mmCIF file of C-alpha atoms in Angstrom:
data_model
loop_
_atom_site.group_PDB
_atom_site.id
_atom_site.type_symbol
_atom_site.label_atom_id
_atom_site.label_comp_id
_atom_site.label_asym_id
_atom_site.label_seq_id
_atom_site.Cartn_x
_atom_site.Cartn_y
_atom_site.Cartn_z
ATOM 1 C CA UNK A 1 -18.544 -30.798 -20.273
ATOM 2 C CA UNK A 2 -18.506 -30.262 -16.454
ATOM 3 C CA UNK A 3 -17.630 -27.447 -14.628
ATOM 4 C CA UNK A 4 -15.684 -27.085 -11.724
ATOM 5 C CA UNK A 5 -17.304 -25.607 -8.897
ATOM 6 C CA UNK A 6 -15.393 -22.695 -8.086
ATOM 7 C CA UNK A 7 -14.557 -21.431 -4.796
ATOM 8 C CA UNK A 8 -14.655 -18.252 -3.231
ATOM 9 C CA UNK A 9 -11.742 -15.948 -2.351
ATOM 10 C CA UNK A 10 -11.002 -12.957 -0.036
ATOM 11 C CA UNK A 11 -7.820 -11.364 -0.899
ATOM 12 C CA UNK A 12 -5.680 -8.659 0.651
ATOM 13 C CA UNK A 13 -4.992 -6.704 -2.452
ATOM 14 C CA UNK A 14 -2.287 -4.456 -1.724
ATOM 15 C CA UNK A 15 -1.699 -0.828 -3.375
ATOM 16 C CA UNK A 16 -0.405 -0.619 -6.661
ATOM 17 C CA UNK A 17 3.387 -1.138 -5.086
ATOM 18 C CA UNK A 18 1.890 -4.634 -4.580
ATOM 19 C CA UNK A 19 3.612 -5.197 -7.937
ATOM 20 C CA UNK A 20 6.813 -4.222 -6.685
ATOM 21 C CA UNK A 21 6.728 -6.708 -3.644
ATOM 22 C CA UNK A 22 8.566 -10.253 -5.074
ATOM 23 C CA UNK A 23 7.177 -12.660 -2.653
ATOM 24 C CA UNK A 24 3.489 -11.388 -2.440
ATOM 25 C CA UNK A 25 3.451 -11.693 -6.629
ATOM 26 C CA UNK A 26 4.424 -14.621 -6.280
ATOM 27 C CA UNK A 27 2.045 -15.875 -3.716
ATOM 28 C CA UNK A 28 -1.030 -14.548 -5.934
ATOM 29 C CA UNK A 29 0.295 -16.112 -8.819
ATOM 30 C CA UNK A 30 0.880 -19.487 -7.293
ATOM 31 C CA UNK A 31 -2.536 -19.701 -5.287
ATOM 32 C CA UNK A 32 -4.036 -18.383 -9.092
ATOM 33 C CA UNK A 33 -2.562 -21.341 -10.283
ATOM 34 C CA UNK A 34 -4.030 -23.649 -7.841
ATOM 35 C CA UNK A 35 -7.454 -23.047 -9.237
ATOM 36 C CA UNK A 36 -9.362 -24.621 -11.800
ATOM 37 C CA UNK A 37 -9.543 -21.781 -14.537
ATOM 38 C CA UNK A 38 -12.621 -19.831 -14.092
ATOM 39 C CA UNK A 39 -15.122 -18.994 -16.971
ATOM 40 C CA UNK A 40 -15.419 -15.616 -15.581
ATOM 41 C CA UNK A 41 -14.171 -13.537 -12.339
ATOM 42 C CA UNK A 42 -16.764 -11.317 -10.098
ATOM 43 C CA UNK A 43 -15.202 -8.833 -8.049
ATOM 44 C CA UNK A 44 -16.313 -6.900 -4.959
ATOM 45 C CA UNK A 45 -13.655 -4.267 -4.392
ATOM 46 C CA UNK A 46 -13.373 -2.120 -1.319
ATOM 47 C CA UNK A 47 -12.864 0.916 -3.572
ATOM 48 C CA UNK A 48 -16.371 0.620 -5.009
ATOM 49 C CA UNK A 49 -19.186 1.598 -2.866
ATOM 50 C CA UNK A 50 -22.560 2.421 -4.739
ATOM 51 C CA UNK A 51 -26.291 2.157 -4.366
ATOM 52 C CA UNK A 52 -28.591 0.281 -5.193
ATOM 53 C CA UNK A 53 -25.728 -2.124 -6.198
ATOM 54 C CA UNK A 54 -24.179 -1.169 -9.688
ATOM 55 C CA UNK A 55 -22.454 -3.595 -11.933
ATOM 56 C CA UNK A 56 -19.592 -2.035 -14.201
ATOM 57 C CA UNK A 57 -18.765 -2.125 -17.265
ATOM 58 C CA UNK A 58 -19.781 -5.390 -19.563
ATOM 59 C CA UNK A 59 -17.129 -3.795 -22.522
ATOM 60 C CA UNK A 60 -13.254 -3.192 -22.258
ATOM 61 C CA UNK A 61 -12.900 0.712 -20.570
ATOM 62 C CA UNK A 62 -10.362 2.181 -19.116
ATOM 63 C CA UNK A 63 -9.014 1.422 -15.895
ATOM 64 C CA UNK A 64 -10.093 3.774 -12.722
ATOM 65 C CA UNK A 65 -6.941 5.028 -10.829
ATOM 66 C CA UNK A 66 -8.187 5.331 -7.868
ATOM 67 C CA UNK A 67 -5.252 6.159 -5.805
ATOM 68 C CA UNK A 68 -2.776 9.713 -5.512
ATOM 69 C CA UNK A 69 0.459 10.844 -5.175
ATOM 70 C CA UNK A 70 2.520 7.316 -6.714
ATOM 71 C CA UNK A 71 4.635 7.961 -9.508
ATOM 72 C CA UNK A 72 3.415 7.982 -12.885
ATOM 73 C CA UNK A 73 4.066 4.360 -14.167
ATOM 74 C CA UNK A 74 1.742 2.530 -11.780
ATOM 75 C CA UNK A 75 -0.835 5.058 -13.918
ATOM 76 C CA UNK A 76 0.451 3.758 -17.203
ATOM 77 C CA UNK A 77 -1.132 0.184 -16.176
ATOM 78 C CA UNK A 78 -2.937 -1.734 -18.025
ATOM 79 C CA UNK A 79 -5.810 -4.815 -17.684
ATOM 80 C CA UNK A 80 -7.474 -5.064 -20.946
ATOM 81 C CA UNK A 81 -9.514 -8.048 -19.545
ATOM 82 C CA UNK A 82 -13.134 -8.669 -21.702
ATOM 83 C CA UNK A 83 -15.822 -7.562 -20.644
ATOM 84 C CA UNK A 84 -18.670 -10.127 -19.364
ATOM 85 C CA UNK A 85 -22.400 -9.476 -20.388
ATOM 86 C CA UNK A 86 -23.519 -12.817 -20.235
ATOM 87 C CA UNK A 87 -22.249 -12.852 -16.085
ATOM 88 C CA UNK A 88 -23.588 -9.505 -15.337
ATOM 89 C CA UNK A 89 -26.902 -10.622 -17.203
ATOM 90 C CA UNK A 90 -26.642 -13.672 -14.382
ATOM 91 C CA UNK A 91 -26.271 -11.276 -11.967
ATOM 92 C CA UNK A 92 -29.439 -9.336 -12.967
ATOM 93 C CA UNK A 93 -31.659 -12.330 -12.986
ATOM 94 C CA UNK A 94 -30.673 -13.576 -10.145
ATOM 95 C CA UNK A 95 -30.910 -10.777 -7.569
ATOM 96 C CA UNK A 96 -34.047 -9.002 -9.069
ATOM 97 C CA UNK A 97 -35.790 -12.355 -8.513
ATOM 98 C CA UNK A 98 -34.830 -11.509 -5.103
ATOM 99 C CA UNK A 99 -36.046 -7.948 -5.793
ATOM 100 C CA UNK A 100 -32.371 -6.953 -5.096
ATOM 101 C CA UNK A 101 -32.153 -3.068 -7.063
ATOM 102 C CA UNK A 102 -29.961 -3.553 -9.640
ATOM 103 C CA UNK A 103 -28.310 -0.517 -11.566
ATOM 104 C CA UNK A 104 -25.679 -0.409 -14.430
ATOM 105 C CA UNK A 105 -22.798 1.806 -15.228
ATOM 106 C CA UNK A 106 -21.612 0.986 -18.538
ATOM 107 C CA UNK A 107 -18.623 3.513 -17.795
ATOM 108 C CA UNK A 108 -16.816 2.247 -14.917
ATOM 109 C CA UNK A 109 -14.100 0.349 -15.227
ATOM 110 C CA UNK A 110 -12.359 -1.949 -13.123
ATOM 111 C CA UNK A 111 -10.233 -0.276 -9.949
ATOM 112 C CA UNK A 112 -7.063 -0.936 -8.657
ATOM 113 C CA UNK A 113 -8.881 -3.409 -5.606
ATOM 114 C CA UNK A 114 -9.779 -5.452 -8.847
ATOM 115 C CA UNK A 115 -7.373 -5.460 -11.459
ATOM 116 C CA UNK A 116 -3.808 -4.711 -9.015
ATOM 117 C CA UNK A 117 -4.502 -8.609 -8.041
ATOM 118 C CA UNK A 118 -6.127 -9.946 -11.077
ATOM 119 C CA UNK A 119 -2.938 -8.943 -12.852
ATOM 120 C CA UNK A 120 -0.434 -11.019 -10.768
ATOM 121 C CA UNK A 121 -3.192 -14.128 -10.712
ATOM 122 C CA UNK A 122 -4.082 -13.672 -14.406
ATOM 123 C CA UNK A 123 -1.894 -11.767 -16.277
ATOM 124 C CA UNK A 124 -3.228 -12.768 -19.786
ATOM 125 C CA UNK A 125 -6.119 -10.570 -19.124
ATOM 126 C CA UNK A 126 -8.077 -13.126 -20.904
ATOM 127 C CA UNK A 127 -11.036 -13.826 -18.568
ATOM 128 C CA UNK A 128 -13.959 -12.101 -18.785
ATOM 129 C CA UNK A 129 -14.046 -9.567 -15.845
ATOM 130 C CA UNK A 130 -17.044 -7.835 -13.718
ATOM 131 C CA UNK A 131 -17.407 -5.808 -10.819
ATOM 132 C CA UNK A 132 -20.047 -4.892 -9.084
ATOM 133 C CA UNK A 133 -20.442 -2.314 -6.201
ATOM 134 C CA UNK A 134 -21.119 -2.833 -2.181
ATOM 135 C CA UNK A 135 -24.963 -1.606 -2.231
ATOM 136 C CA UNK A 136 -24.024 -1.003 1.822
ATOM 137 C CA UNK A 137 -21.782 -1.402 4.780
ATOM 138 C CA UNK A 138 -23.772 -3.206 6.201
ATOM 139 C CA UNK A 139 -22.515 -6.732 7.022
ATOM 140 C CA UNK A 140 -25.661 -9.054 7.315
ATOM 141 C CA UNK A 141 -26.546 -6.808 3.958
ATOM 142 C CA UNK A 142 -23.571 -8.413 2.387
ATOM 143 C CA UNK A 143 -23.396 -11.247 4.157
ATOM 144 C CA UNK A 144 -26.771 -12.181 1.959
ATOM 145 C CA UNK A 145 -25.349 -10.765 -1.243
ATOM 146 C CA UNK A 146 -23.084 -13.128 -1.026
ATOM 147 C CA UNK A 147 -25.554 -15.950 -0.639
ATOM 148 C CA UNK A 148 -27.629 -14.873 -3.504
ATOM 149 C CA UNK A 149 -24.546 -15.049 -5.793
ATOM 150 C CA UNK A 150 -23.689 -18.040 -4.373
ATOM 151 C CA UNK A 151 -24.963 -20.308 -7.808
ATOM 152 C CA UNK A 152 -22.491 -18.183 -9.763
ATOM 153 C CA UNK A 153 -19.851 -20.767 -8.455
ATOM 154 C CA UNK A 154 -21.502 -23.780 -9.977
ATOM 155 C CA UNK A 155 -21.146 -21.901 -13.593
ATOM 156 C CA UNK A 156 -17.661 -21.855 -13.447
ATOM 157 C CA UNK A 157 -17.535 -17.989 -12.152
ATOM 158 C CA UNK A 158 -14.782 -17.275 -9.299
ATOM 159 C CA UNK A 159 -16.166 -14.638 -6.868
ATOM 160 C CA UNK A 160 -13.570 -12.140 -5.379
ATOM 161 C CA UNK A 161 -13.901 -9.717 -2.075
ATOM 162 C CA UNK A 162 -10.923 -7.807 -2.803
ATOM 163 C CA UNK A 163 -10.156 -5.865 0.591
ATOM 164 C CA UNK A 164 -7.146 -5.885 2.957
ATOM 165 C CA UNK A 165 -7.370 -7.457 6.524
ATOM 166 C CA UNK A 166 -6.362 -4.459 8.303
ATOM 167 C CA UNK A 167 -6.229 -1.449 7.177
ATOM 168 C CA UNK A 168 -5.046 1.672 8.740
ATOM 169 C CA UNK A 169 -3.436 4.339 6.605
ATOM 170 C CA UNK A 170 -2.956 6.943 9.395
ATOM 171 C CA UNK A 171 -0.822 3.861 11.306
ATOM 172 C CA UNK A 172 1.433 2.604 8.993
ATOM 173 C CA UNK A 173 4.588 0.347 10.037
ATOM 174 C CA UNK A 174 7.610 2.799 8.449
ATOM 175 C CA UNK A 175 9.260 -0.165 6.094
ATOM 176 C CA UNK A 176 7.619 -3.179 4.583
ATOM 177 C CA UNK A 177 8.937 -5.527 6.542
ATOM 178 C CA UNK A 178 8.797 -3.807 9.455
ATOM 179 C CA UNK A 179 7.356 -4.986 13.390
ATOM 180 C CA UNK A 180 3.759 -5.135 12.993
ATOM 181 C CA UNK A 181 2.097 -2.954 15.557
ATOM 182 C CA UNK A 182 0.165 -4.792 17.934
ATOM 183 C CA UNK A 183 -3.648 -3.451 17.194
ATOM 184 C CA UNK A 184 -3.100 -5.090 13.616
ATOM 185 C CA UNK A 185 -1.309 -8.312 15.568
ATOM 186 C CA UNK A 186 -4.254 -9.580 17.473
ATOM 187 C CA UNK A 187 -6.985 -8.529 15.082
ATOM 188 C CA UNK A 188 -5.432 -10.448 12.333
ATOM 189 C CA UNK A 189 -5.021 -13.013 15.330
ATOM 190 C CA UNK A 190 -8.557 -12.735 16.460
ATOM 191 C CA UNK A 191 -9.957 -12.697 12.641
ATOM 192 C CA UNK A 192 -7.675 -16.291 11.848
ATOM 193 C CA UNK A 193 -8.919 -18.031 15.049
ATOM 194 C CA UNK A 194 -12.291 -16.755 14.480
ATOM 195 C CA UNK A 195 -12.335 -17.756 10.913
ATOM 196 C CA UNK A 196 -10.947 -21.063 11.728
ATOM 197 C CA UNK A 197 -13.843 -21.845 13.778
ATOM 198 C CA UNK A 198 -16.723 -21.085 11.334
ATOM 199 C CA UNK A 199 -17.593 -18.906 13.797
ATOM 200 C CA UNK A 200 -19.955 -16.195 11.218
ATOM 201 C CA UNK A 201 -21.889 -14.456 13.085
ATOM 202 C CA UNK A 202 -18.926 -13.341 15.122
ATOM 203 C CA UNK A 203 -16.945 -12.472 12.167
ATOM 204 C CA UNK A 204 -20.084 -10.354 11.571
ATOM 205 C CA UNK A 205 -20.035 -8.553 14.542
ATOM 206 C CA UNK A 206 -16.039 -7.624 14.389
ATOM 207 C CA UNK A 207 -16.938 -4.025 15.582
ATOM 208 C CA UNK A 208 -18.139 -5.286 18.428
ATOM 209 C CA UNK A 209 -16.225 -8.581 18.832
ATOM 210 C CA UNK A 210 -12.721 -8.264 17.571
ATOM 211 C CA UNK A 211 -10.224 -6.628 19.578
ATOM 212 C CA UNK A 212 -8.685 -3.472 17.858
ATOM 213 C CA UNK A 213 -11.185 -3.371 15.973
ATOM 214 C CA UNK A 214 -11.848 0.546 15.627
ATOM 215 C CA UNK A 215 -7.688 0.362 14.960
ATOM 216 C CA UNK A 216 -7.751 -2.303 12.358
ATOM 217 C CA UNK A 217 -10.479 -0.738 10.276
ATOM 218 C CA UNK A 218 -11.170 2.633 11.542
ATOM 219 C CA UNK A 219 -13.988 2.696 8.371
ATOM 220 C CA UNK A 220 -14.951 -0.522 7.424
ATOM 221 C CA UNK A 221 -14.654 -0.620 3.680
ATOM 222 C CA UNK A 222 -12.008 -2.701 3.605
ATOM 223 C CA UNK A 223 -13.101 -5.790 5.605
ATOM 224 C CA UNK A 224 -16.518 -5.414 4.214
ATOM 225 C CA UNK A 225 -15.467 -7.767 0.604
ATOM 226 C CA UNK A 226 -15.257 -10.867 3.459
ATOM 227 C CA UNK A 227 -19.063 -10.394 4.154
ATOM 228 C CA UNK A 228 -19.815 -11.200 0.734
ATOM 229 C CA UNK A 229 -17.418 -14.253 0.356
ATOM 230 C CA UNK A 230 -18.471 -15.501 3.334
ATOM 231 C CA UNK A 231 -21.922 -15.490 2.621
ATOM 232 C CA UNK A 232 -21.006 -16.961 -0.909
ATOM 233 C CA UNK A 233 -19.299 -20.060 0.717
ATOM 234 C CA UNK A 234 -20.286 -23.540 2.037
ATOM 235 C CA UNK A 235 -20.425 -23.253 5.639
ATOM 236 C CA UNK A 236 -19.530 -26.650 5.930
ATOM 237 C CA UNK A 237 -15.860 -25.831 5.322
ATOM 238 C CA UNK A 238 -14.110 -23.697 7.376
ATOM 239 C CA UNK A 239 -12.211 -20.692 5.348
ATOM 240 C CA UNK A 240 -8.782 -21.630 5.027
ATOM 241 C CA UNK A 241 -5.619 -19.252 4.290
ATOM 242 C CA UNK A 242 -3.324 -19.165 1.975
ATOM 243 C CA UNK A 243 -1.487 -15.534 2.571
ATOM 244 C CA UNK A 244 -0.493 -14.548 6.179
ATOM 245 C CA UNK A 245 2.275 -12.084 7.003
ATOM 246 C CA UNK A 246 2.219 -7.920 7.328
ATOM 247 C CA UNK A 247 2.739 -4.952 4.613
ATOM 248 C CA UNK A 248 3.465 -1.995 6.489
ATOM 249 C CA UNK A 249 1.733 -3.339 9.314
ATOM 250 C CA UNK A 250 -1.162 -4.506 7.685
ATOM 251 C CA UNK A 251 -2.023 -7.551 7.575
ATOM 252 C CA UNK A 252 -2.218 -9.172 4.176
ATOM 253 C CA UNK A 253 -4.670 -12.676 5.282
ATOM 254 C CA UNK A 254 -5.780 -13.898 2.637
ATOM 255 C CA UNK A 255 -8.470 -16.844 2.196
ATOM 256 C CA UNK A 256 -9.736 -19.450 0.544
ATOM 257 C CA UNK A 257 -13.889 -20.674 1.131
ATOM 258 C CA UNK A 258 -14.493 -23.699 -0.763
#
């Protein structure tokens, strides 16, 4: 049977309140349903930084709540998605034939920048779920993890970056819905232009490129998921989005790289 050739998303994936928020549920679960069904989902979470890169666990374990001070339901949770050992045995192979490091945890369990989004796009919890870890920072780094995943897509595996456009907890808009401030305006401005152009090596260069840049992502974290998607995509087609708008002042972009 064929197999779809997935594409690659970069999604703004909100703090557990996410679940609370009507329209943005709604807009993960309608883009979910949009895709082909995947075989399996790989996720690259901005909550996960490790090296040499680390893949999770390949068995159902708990959830990591990764986050402080909400109340106690969003830590009842739950996203008893299978494991995936034959995608993180893909994985292996193909970046140690690029003598990429690759390290296992068979402890850690998915974090709220992987299953907070996963659960409004797949609520079953029936797809076989994997994250690995950002090895580095460092965006040509992940720029070229991205490209060595790349063949995952033509297996039927949908590959994540699970970040948030801008992000800016000291500078937070008072109410949801409230006036963006202007430093997350025109870098969510600059990134959508940008983006729109195929314009890549700029993209990778936001510290120095972007305006607001040291505003919108005062530590880089979570922008950094877009290297790897980026480098996972076909640079013939430009990214396209499918979430726009502000949360808190944030800017929630999300995109699609087919």
């Amino acid at each position: 049977m064929a197999i779809d050739r997935l594409p690659v998303l970069y999604l703004s994936h909100g703090a557990p309140p996410l679940a609370d928020d009507p329209q943005w549920t709604r807009e993960l679960a309608d883009w979910a349903s949009a895709l082909p069904r995947p075989r399996a989902i790989l996720v690259i979470s901005a909550h996960w930084e490790e090296a040499p890169l680390t893949l999770g666990a390949t068995t159902t374990v708990p959830l990591v709540y990764d986050f402080w001070g909400f109340p106690e339901r969003y830590y009842r949770v739950t996203y008893p998605a299978p494991g995936a050992p034959e995608l993180a045995a893909k994985v292996t192979a193909l970046l140690r034939s690029s003598d990429t490091p690759v390290h296992h945890d068979p402890t850690r369990g998915l974090d709220h920048g992987a299953y907070v989004p996963l659960k409004e796009m797949f609520p079953a919890a029936d797809i076989p779920v994997l994250q690995v870890s950002m090895p580095s920072l460092d965006p040509t780094t992940l720029f070229d993890l991205g490209r060595k995943l790349a063949p995952l897509r033509d297996e039927g595996v949908l590959i994540i970056g699970s970040g948030f456009f801008t992000h800016n907890l000291s500078a937070l808009s008072t109410s949801v819905d409230g006036p963006p401030p202007a430093w997350s305006v025109e870098f969510d401005h600059w990134g959508a232009e940008t983006l729109a152009k195929g314009d890549i090596d700029t993209v990778l260069d936001f510290q120095h490129k972007a305006p607001a840049a040291a505003l919108a992502h005062p530590r880089t974290e979570h922008f950094a998921p877009l290297f790897v998607a980026l480098g996972a995509h076909d640079a013939t087609h430009a990214p396209r989005t499918v979430i726009d708008g502000f949360w808190f002042g944030l800017a929630k972009r999300s995109l699609q790289l087919d």
